[in-house]
Amino acid sequence: MGLTSEQIQTLIVIERFTASVSVIGTLILITTFIFIKDFRTLSNTLIFYASFANLFANVAALIGDSALYRLDGALCQFQSFLLEMFMQSDPMWSCAMAVNVYLVFFRRFDAPRLKKLYWYYGVICYGLPFIPAIFCLFYKTGQKGKMYGDATLWCWIDNDWAPIRIYSYYAPIWIAILIALIIYFLVGIEIFQKRSQLKDLDTTHSATGAPIELPAFSGTRTTDVEVTTDSWKENSLEMPPPTACSPLKANDRIPVSESSDRYYSITISAHGPSRTLRPLPTQRSPHIVLPRGPNSIDKIKWAYTKCAMLFAISILITWVPATVNRVYGLRYPASPSFALNIGSAIVLPLQGFWNAVIYFATSLSICNNVWARFRSRKQPDGFTVLHGTHDTEQRVGRGREKGKESSDSTVELSNNRSRGSLKDSY
């Protein structure tokens, strides 16, 4: 006793709806990655490559049962080929992300070395599924006919060839998923051990005040700071005081009063979106305050690992119900479960949707920066010079040459004792 026609139509409506949601999310993902450079991070790049598999698989899902009316027709064979090849590419891209995590944590790979592996990942993640997909397209026997045929909801490996689905489809998928899970398990052990070591070091440092020697696992970020000190000439003015008719321009210096030790100036030269700064407390010389206690891993490693783990979780959500449904169908071929088929119809086409969610959820700061730049286009661009004391703050001038854009910014602090500069390029 199989599914009724009403149940089959319900399943087709569900999978077409979820496939439409995934197509929309995938197209937005691809568009932002191509046209907005900020989204081209290391983790987003692999999601971008996997999104093409999601797109073609969802196209096959949108065809639905329309191809079942002629099993030997080109549409049925085309839909079967797309499902066989691109549905299993997504878990393999998830495994590729897990391999990257392993290389980062245990082999100390940096971004340039990881980027050289993209070509190999593409060959494996799209090349391996291509082999069974093209084989099933041309192989047939006189008794069973072609391998691609009626799979209840759509054209895929025919029900007469149902055991082949396990070997050519679900087995490679679960091998990739298990490899990814093993890697994340090893990474979790590494993170736990290093966190324990760092906590012990921090506790020892707090008790003895001895310097902390970080293990090689800890990531670092270096910022070049150049501080120069020279004698200050009294009553020296490099330019007349600003007036309403002569606003300050870029790199102009503000006169320093000879009698005010608390008087200072801040000059900001920016070629990107303007930023608002508050006056800093007056101090004899600039200094940097480091955060207390070391971090277990740097932010870049953790961001990439978090993205890869979320990708793996989405793969589990997608393939556990679908695999259970197929195993149940092999065990009870004459009485398929309508509930399990609903679960498969919901989760299988949603691979693209989950990838889009992970893509934007792990790029919230990028989204905020892009939105801020979009809003800043409606406002005059330029730089701001702030001048004041501890109690006052006055905006003196704003200006910018059009046609020049740069993401670098320089903040220059000065007082009557010393001058320093801090430059950070993104």
Tab-separated table of C-alpha atoms in Angstrom:
chain	number	residue	atom	x	y	z
A	1	MET	CA	0.000	0.000	0.000
A	2	GLY	CA	1.660	3.204	-1.205
A	3	LEU	CA	0.913	6.901	-0.824
A	4	THR	CA	-2.361	8.264	-2.127
A	5	SER	CA	-2.504	10.850	-4.901
A	6	GLU	CA	-3.604	13.518	-2.407
A	7	GLN	CA	-0.627	12.772	-0.174
A	8	ILE	CA	1.756	12.908	-3.135
A	9	GLN	CA	0.352	16.275	-4.236
A	10	THR	CA	0.765	17.603	-0.689
A	11	LEU	CA	4.406	16.520	-0.671
A	12	ILE	CA	5.022	18.160	-4.046
A	13	VAL	CA	3.510	21.454	-2.870
A	14	ILE	CA	5.708	21.391	0.247
A	15	GLU	CA	8.938	20.672	-1.602
A	16	ARG	CA	8.220	23.291	-4.263
A	17	PHE	CA	7.563	25.920	-1.598
A	18	THR	CA	10.738	25.135	0.339
A	19	ALA	CA	12.730	24.999	-2.905
A	20	SER	CA	11.432	28.469	-3.847
A	21	VAL	CA	12.580	29.854	-0.491
A	22	SER	CA	16.025	28.342	-1.022
A	23	VAL	CA	16.303	29.727	-4.560
A	24	ILE	CA	15.567	33.254	-3.321
A	25	GLY	CA	18.086	32.980	-0.487
A	26	THR	CA	20.740	31.489	-2.782
A	27	LEU	CA	20.322	34.213	-5.405
A	28	ILE	CA	20.693	36.923	-2.742
A	29	LEU	CA	23.808	35.182	-1.435
A	30	ILE	CA	25.394	34.955	-4.885
A	31	THR	CA	24.522	38.558	-5.724
A	32	THR	CA	26.011	40.036	-2.556
A	33	PHE	CA	29.171	37.964	-2.844
A	34	ILE	CA	29.784	39.005	-6.465
A	35	PHE	CA	28.981	42.693	-6.193
A	36	ILE	CA	30.009	43.526	-2.588
A	37	LYS	CA	33.661	42.842	-1.904
A	38	ASP	CA	33.249	42.944	1.884
A	39	PHE	CA	31.394	39.615	1.841
A	40	ARG	CA	34.307	37.772	0.238
A	41	THR	CA	35.673	36.340	3.461
A	42	LEU	CA	37.374	32.979	3.768
A	43	SER	CA	34.355	31.165	5.168
A	44	ASN	CA	31.856	32.876	2.863
A	45	THR	CA	33.880	31.852	-0.183
A	46	LEU	CA	33.265	28.152	0.348
A	47	ILE	CA	29.576	28.796	1.011
A	48	PHE	CA	29.482	30.742	-2.247
A	49	TYR	CA	30.954	27.800	-4.163
A	50	ALA	CA	28.468	25.436	-2.520
A	51	SER	CA	25.554	27.726	-3.391
A	52	PHE	CA	25.689	26.681	-7.064
A	53	ALA	CA	24.979	23.105	-6.009
A	54	ASN	CA	22.034	24.365	-3.959
A	55	LEU	CA	20.731	26.383	-6.899
A	56	PHE	CA	20.763	23.499	-9.402
A	57	ALA	CA	19.332	21.047	-6.868
A	58	ASN	CA	16.487	23.442	-6.112
A	59	VAL	CA	15.790	23.860	-9.816
A	60	ALA	CA	15.344	20.088	-9.976
A	61	ALA	CA	13.043	20.206	-6.941
A	62	LEU	CA	10.929	22.942	-8.547
A	63	ILE	CA	10.327	20.697	-11.563
A	64	GLY	CA	8.612	18.334	-9.149
A	65	ASP	CA	6.352	15.692	-10.665
A	66	SER	CA	6.154	17.451	-14.029
A	67	ALA	CA	8.880	15.144	-15.350
A	68	LEU	CA	7.133	11.940	-14.240
A	69	TYR	CA	4.696	11.970	-17.149
A	70	ARG	CA	7.446	10.708	-19.487
A	71	LEU	CA	10.121	8.720	-17.707
A	72	ASP	CA	12.255	8.286	-20.820
A	73	GLY	CA	12.004	11.959	-21.706
A	74	ALA	CA	14.790	14.511	-21.524
A	75	LEU	CA	13.144	16.441	-18.664
A	76	CYS	CA	12.990	13.363	-16.437
A	77	GLN	CA	16.607	12.432	-17.154
A	78	PHE	CA	17.733	16.037	-16.648
A	79	GLN	CA	15.959	16.297	-13.286
A	80	SER	CA	17.425	12.973	-12.156
A	81	PHE	CA	20.940	14.032	-13.129
A	82	LEU	CA	20.642	17.330	-11.197
A	83	LEU	CA	19.369	15.593	-8.069
A	84	GLU	CA	22.011	12.878	-8.170
A	85	MET	CA	24.924	15.247	-8.700
A	86	PHE	CA	24.170	18.483	-6.868
A	87	MET	CA	22.242	17.237	-3.835
A	88	GLN	CA	25.328	15.431	-2.548
A	89	SER	CA	27.747	18.242	-3.416
A	90	ASP	CA	26.587	20.350	-0.488
A	91	PRO	CA	27.692	17.870	2.223
A	92	MET	CA	31.048	17.559	0.467
A	93	TRP	CA	31.538	21.328	0.627
A	94	SER	CA	30.750	21.093	4.329
A	95	CYS	CA	33.492	18.481	4.620
A	96	ALA	CA	35.848	20.830	2.744
A	97	MET	CA	35.167	23.551	5.326
A	98	ALA	CA	35.919	21.063	8.089
A	99	VAL	CA	39.216	20.174	6.402
A	100	ASN	CA	40.079	23.879	6.341
A	101	VAL	CA	39.402	24.070	10.078
A	102	TYR	CA	41.734	21.114	10.614
A	103	LEU	CA	44.469	22.750	8.532
A	104	VAL	CA	44.109	26.034	10.429
A	105	PHE	CA	44.253	24.479	13.902
A	106	PHE	CA	46.680	21.615	13.433
A	107	ARG	CA	48.793	22.602	10.397
A	108	ARG	CA	48.891	26.391	10.943
A	109	PHE	CA	47.619	27.176	7.438
A	110	ASP	CA	47.025	30.848	6.700
A	111	ALA	CA	44.567	32.407	4.232
A	112	PRO	CA	46.869	32.392	1.141
A	113	ARG	CA	47.625	28.688	1.579
A	114	LEU	CA	43.957	27.854	2.089
A	115	LYS	CA	42.968	29.745	-1.047
A	116	LYS	CA	45.274	27.540	-3.101
A	117	LEU	CA	43.115	24.557	-2.105
A	118	TYR	CA	39.892	25.929	-3.594
A	119	TRP	CA	40.639	24.382	-6.963
A	120	TYR	CA	41.062	20.924	-5.411
A	121	TYR	CA	37.883	21.321	-3.386
A	122	GLY	CA	35.947	22.212	-6.530
A	123	VAL	CA	37.215	19.146	-8.390
A	124	ILE	CA	36.372	16.833	-5.492
A	125	CYS	CA	33.010	18.312	-4.471
A	126	TYR	CA	31.680	18.540	-8.021
A	127	GLY	CA	33.789	15.855	-9.701
A	128	LEU	CA	33.044	12.908	-7.399
A	129	PRO	CA	29.221	13.268	-7.598
A	130	PHE	CA	29.516	13.653	-11.373
A	131	ILE	CA	30.777	10.062	-11.741
A	132	PRO	CA	27.681	8.235	-10.418
A	133	ALA	CA	25.395	10.886	-11.922
A	134	ILE	CA	26.702	10.348	-15.453
A	135	PHE	CA	26.875	6.566	-14.971
A	136	CYS	CA	23.238	6.322	-13.915
A	137	LEU	CA	22.258	8.507	-16.867
A	138	PHE	CA	23.501	6.014	-19.470
A	139	TYR	CA	23.346	2.651	-17.720
A	140	LYS	CA	20.329	0.417	-18.321
A	141	THR	CA	19.399	-3.257	-18.480
A	142	GLY	CA	16.875	-5.164	-20.499
A	143	GLN	CA	14.991	-6.280	-17.378
A	144	LYS	CA	14.862	-3.059	-15.325
A	145	GLY	CA	15.448	-0.480	-18.013
A	146	LYS	CA	17.094	2.855	-17.258
A	147	MET	CA	18.285	3.676	-13.763
A	148	TYR	CA	16.675	7.119	-13.793
A	149	GLY	CA	12.919	6.926	-13.495
A	150	ASP	CA	10.020	7.161	-11.054
A	151	ALA	CA	11.037	8.090	-7.469
A	152	THR	CA	7.482	8.961	-6.292
A	153	LEU	CA	7.940	12.737	-5.880
A	154	TRP	CA	10.232	13.355	-8.844
A	155	CYS	CA	12.478	11.632	-11.341
A	156	TRP	CA	15.553	10.141	-9.773
A	157	ILE	CA	16.948	6.621	-9.357
A	158	ASP	CA	13.967	4.410	-10.105
A	159	ASN	CA	12.267	2.451	-7.328
A	160	ASP	CA	13.406	-0.774	-9.018
A	161	TRP	CA	16.976	0.371	-8.462
A	162	ALA	CA	16.357	1.530	-4.882
A	163	PRO	CA	19.429	-0.202	-3.313
A	164	ILE	CA	21.691	1.782	-5.668
A	165	ARG	CA	20.539	4.958	-3.915
A	166	ILE	CA	22.388	3.874	-0.783
A	167	TYR	CA	25.705	3.139	-2.510
A	168	SER	CA	25.811	5.967	-5.029
A	169	TYR	CA	24.121	8.675	-2.989
A	170	TYR	CA	23.671	8.289	0.754
A	171	ALA	CA	26.959	6.463	1.435
A	172	PRO	CA	29.193	9.249	0.007
A	173	ILE	CA	27.094	11.869	1.790
A	174	TRP	CA	27.441	10.242	5.190
A	175	ILE	CA	31.144	9.577	4.700
A	176	ALA	CA	31.615	13.324	4.157
A	177	ILE	CA	29.431	14.145	7.184
A	178	LEU	CA	31.307	11.728	9.449
A	179	ILE	CA	34.699	13.131	8.380
A	180	ALA	CA	33.471	16.626	9.237
A	181	LEU	CA	32.147	15.497	12.636
A	182	ILE	CA	35.428	13.754	13.499
A	183	ILE	CA	37.389	16.898	12.645
A	184	TYR	CA	35.133	19.078	14.785
A	185	PHE	CA	35.465	16.602	17.647
A	186	LEU	CA	39.265	16.842	17.462
A	187	VAL	CA	39.115	20.631	17.239
A	188	GLY	CA	36.829	20.722	20.275
A	189	ILE	CA	39.345	18.705	22.281
A	190	GLU	CA	42.149	21.045	21.174
A	191	ILE	CA	40.164	24.153	22.143
A	192	PHE	CA	39.251	22.680	25.544
A	193	GLN	CA	42.867	21.778	26.314
A	194	LYS	CA	44.237	25.172	25.302
A	195	ARG	CA	41.555	27.013	27.240
A	196	SER	CA	42.498	25.039	30.333
A	197	GLN	CA	46.178	25.878	29.863
A	198	LEU	CA	45.450	29.569	29.378
A	199	LYS	CA	43.226	29.700	32.461
A	200	ASP	CA	46.019	28.117	34.503
A	201	LEU	CA	48.498	30.668	33.145
A	202	ASP	CA	46.151	33.547	33.893
A	203	THR	CA	45.614	32.282	37.432
A	204	THR	CA	49.387	31.973	37.963
A	205	HIS	CA	49.961	35.465	36.589
A	206	SER	CA	47.284	36.946	38.831
A	207	ALA	CA	48.871	35.355	41.900
A	208	THR	CA	52.565	35.976	41.164
A	209	GLY	CA	52.565	38.820	38.674
A	210	ALA	CA	55.037	36.876	36.491
A	211	PRO	CA	54.927	37.393	32.715
A	212	ILE	CA	52.710	35.043	30.753
A	213	GLU	CA	54.259	32.943	28.009
A	214	LEU	CA	51.464	32.017	25.616
A	215	PRO	CA	51.402	28.589	23.934
A	216	ALA	CA	51.930	28.409	20.196
A	217	PHE	CA	48.199	27.802	19.719
A	218	SER	CA	47.256	31.340	20.676
A	219	GLY	CA	46.715	33.675	17.712
A	220	THR	CA	48.101	37.202	17.691
A	221	ARG	CA	47.318	40.468	16.011
A	222	THR	CA	50.048	43.078	15.615
A	223	THR	CA	49.446	46.812	15.368
A	224	ASP	CA	52.367	49.056	14.546
A	225	VAL	CA	52.596	52.040	16.871
A	226	GLU	CA	55.083	54.839	16.279
A	227	VAL	CA	55.572	57.442	19.004
A	228	THR	CA	57.850	60.425	18.499
A	229	THR	CA	58.645	63.092	21.062
A	230	ASP	CA	60.203	66.476	20.407
A	231	SER	CA	60.519	69.776	22.196
A	232	TRP	CA	57.582	72.115	21.912
A	233	LYS	CA	58.240	75.708	20.985
A	234	GLU	CA	56.295	78.158	22.983
A	235	ASN	CA	54.023	80.548	21.176
A	236	SER	CA	54.675	78.736	17.885
A	237	LEU	CA	51.728	78.912	15.554
A	238	GLU	CA	51.678	76.965	12.324
A	239	MET	CA	48.528	78.683	11.089
A	240	PRO	CA	46.139	81.386	12.236
A	241	PRO	CA	43.141	80.385	14.318
A	242	PRO	CA	40.167	79.101	12.286
A	243	THR	CA	37.317	81.451	11.544
A	244	ALA	CA	33.987	81.070	9.901
A	245	CYS	CA	35.501	82.369	6.667
A	246	SER	CA	38.571	80.159	6.739
A	247	PRO	CA	37.725	76.641	7.980
A	248	LEU	CA	40.482	74.186	8.639
A	249	LYS	CA	41.602	71.909	5.865
A	250	ALA	CA	43.093	68.433	5.858
A	251	ASN	CA	46.356	68.045	7.782
A	252	ASP	CA	46.147	71.635	9.168
A	253	ARG	CA	47.394	72.015	12.730
A	254	ILE	CA	45.584	73.808	15.502
A	255	PRO	CA	47.523	76.392	17.572
A	256	VAL	CA	48.497	75.412	21.079
A	257	SER	CA	48.160	77.841	23.929
A	258	GLU	CA	51.313	78.471	25.896
A	259	SER	CA	49.500	78.724	29.211
A	260	SER	CA	47.132	75.772	29.057
A	261	ASP	CA	48.631	72.424	29.949
A	262	ARG	CA	45.256	70.778	29.502
A	263	TYR	CA	44.748	72.094	26.008
A	264	TYR	CA	45.054	69.582	23.198
A	265	SER	CA	43.932	68.883	19.638
A	266	ILE	CA	42.784	65.915	17.620
A	267	THR	CA	43.176	65.771	13.862
A	268	ILE	CA	41.441	63.051	11.843
A	269	SER	CA	42.316	62.547	8.188
A	270	ALA	CA	39.939	60.040	6.607
A	271	HIS	CA	39.255	58.938	3.063
A	272	GLY	CA	36.360	56.692	3.922
A	273	PRO	CA	33.070	57.174	5.775
A	274	SER	CA	33.340	59.804	8.490
A	275	ARG	CA	33.460	58.667	12.089
A	276	THR	CA	32.601	60.423	15.325
A	277	LEU	CA	35.323	60.655	17.957
A	278	ARG	CA	35.110	61.848	21.538
A	279	PRO	CA	37.926	63.841	23.194
A	280	LEU	CA	40.481	61.657	24.899
A	281	PRO	CA	41.721	62.402	28.424
A	282	THR	CA	44.884	64.512	28.410
A	283	GLN	CA	47.985	62.459	29.083
A	284	ARG	CA	51.705	63.036	28.948
A	285	SER	CA	52.284	60.434	26.239
A	286	PRO	CA	50.028	58.108	24.248
A	287	HIS	CA	49.774	54.560	25.483
A	288	ILE	CA	47.873	51.401	24.655
A	289	VAL	CA	45.872	49.451	27.231
A	290	LEU	CA	45.883	45.746	26.479
A	291	PRO	CA	42.931	43.556	27.565
A	292	ARG	CA	43.564	41.600	30.723
A	293	GLY	CA	44.089	37.910	30.115
A	294	PRO	CA	44.837	36.135	26.810
A	295	ASN	CA	42.229	34.756	24.450
A	296	SER	CA	42.146	31.052	23.637
A	297	ILE	CA	41.938	31.636	19.893
A	298	ASP	CA	41.894	34.766	17.809
A	299	LYS	CA	38.689	36.147	16.383
A	300	ILE	CA	39.385	35.115	12.797
A	301	LYS	CA	39.885	31.470	13.673
A	302	TRP	CA	36.830	31.393	15.867
A	303	ALA	CA	34.644	33.122	13.264
A	304	TYR	CA	35.670	30.632	10.597
A	305	THR	CA	35.220	27.659	12.914
A	306	LYS	CA	31.793	28.871	14.002
A	307	CYS	CA	30.693	29.236	10.392
A	308	ALA	CA	31.959	25.764	9.480
A	309	MET	CA	30.259	24.170	12.493
A	310	LEU	CA	26.955	25.856	11.670
A	311	PHE	CA	27.325	24.551	8.132
A	312	ALA	CA	27.794	21.016	9.482
A	313	ILE	CA	24.747	21.349	11.758
A	314	SER	CA	22.605	22.425	8.798
A	315	ILE	CA	23.816	19.358	6.897
A	316	LEU	CA	22.730	17.115	9.772
A	317	ILE	CA	19.320	18.798	9.895
A	318	THR	CA	18.967	18.178	6.175
A	319	TRP	CA	20.146	14.621	5.842
A	320	VAL	CA	19.093	12.809	9.017
A	321	PRO	CA	15.326	12.862	8.212
A	322	ALA	CA	15.959	12.126	4.534
A	323	THR	CA	18.213	9.165	5.317
A	324	VAL	CA	15.797	7.737	7.871
A	325	ASN	CA	13.024	7.960	5.291
A	326	ARG	CA	15.074	6.107	2.677
A	327	VAL	CA	16.128	3.362	5.094
A	328	TYR	CA	12.517	2.952	6.171
A	329	GLY	CA	11.476	2.736	2.512
A	330	LEU	CA	13.989	-0.051	1.908
A	331	ARG	CA	12.780	-1.913	4.985
A	332	TYR	CA	9.080	-1.485	4.186
A	333	PRO	CA	8.837	-0.812	0.453
A	334	ALA	CA	5.106	-1.515	0.255
A	335	SER	CA	4.099	0.880	3.062
A	336	PRO	CA	6.017	4.160	2.920
A	337	SER	CA	5.608	6.606	5.807
A	338	PHE	CA	3.762	9.801	4.920
A	339	ALA	CA	5.237	11.633	7.941
A	340	LEU	CA	8.816	10.716	7.011
A	341	ASN	CA	8.189	11.779	3.430
A	342	ILE	CA	6.908	15.151	4.676
A	343	GLY	CA	10.110	15.547	6.674
A	344	SER	CA	12.194	14.829	3.580
A	345	ALA	CA	10.145	17.206	1.436
A	346	ILE	CA	10.727	19.980	3.964
A	347	VAL	CA	14.427	19.596	4.765
A	348	LEU	CA	16.013	18.448	1.491
A	349	PRO	CA	15.216	21.550	-0.602
A	350	LEU	CA	16.137	23.874	2.299
A	351	GLN	CA	19.901	23.386	1.956
A	352	GLY	CA	20.233	26.667	0.086
A	353	PHE	CA	18.107	28.500	2.637
A	354	TRP	CA	20.222	27.317	5.590
A	355	ASN	CA	23.421	28.235	3.783
A	356	ALA	CA	22.083	31.743	3.171
A	357	VAL	CA	21.124	32.066	6.846
A	358	ILE	CA	24.624	31.013	7.945
A	359	TYR	CA	26.200	33.298	5.337
A	360	PHE	CA	24.446	36.425	6.631
A	361	ALA	CA	24.332	35.436	10.317
A	362	THR	CA	28.122	35.156	10.433
A	363	SER	CA	28.501	38.402	8.457
A	364	LEU	CA	26.401	40.749	10.602
A	365	SER	CA	29.264	43.203	11.076
A	366	ILE	CA	29.793	43.267	7.318
A	367	CYS	CA	26.083	43.896	6.762
A	368	ASN	CA	26.188	46.801	9.232
A	369	ASN	CA	29.226	48.325	7.512
A	370	VAL	CA	27.669	48.007	4.073
A	371	TRP	CA	24.440	49.569	5.319
A	372	ALA	CA	26.361	52.416	6.966
A	373	ARG	CA	28.207	53.123	3.722
A	374	PHE	CA	24.953	53.068	1.806
A	375	ARG	CA	23.427	55.611	4.173
A	376	SER	CA	26.563	57.771	4.133
A	377	ARG	CA	26.171	58.314	0.392
A	378	LYS	CA	23.244	60.575	1.169
A	379	GLN	CA	25.448	62.745	3.401
A	380	PRO	CA	28.462	64.918	2.483
A	381	ASP	CA	31.686	62.943	2.605
A	382	GLY	CA	34.750	64.278	4.327
A	383	PHE	CA	36.846	64.436	7.416
A	384	THR	CA	36.148	66.012	10.750
A	385	VAL	CA	38.505	67.989	12.949
A	386	LEU	CA	37.636	68.092	16.637
A	387	HIS	CA	39.062	70.758	18.914
A	388	GLY	CA	38.396	71.294	22.591
A	389	THR	CA	39.250	70.699	26.220
A	390	HIS	CA	38.001	68.149	28.709
A	391	ASP	CA	34.717	70.013	29.029
A	392	THR	CA	34.100	71.261	25.504
A	393	GLU	CA	33.980	69.797	22.035
A	394	GLN	CA	33.675	71.832	18.888
A	395	ARG	CA	33.457	70.789	15.286
A	396	VAL	CA	35.766	73.067	13.380
A	397	GLY	CA	35.685	71.998	9.742
A	398	ARG	CA	34.759	69.373	7.240
A	399	GLY	CA	35.918	68.801	3.700
A	400	ARG	CA	37.022	66.201	1.267
A	401	GLU	CA	38.274	66.045	-2.259
A	402	LYS	CA	35.835	64.191	-4.463
A	403	GLY	CA	36.972	61.224	-6.465
A	404	LYS	CA	39.475	59.941	-3.886
A	405	GLU	CA	38.542	56.930	-1.836
A	406	SER	CA	40.569	54.875	0.587
A	407	SER	CA	39.849	52.627	3.546
A	408	ASP	CA	42.925	53.750	5.488
A	409	SER	CA	42.569	56.290	8.260
A	410	THR	CA	45.058	58.130	10.436
A	411	VAL	CA	44.390	59.439	13.910
A	412	GLU	CA	46.924	61.965	15.218
A	413	LEU	CA	46.987	63.028	18.848
A	414	SER	CA	49.104	65.900	20.095
A	415	ASN	CA	49.685	67.972	23.223
A	416	ASN	CA	52.410	70.299	24.420
A	417	ARG	CA	54.659	67.448	25.598
A	418	SER	CA	54.486	64.723	22.971
A	419	ARG	CA	52.940	63.654	19.748
A	420	GLY	CA	51.971	60.158	18.601
A	421	SER	CA	50.273	58.452	15.698
A	422	LEU	CA	48.362	55.221	15.305
A	423	LYS	CA	47.548	53.848	11.901
A	424	ASP	CA	45.486	50.738	11.259
A	425	SER	CA	44.781	49.550	7.723
A	426	TYR	CA	41.873	47.226	7.086
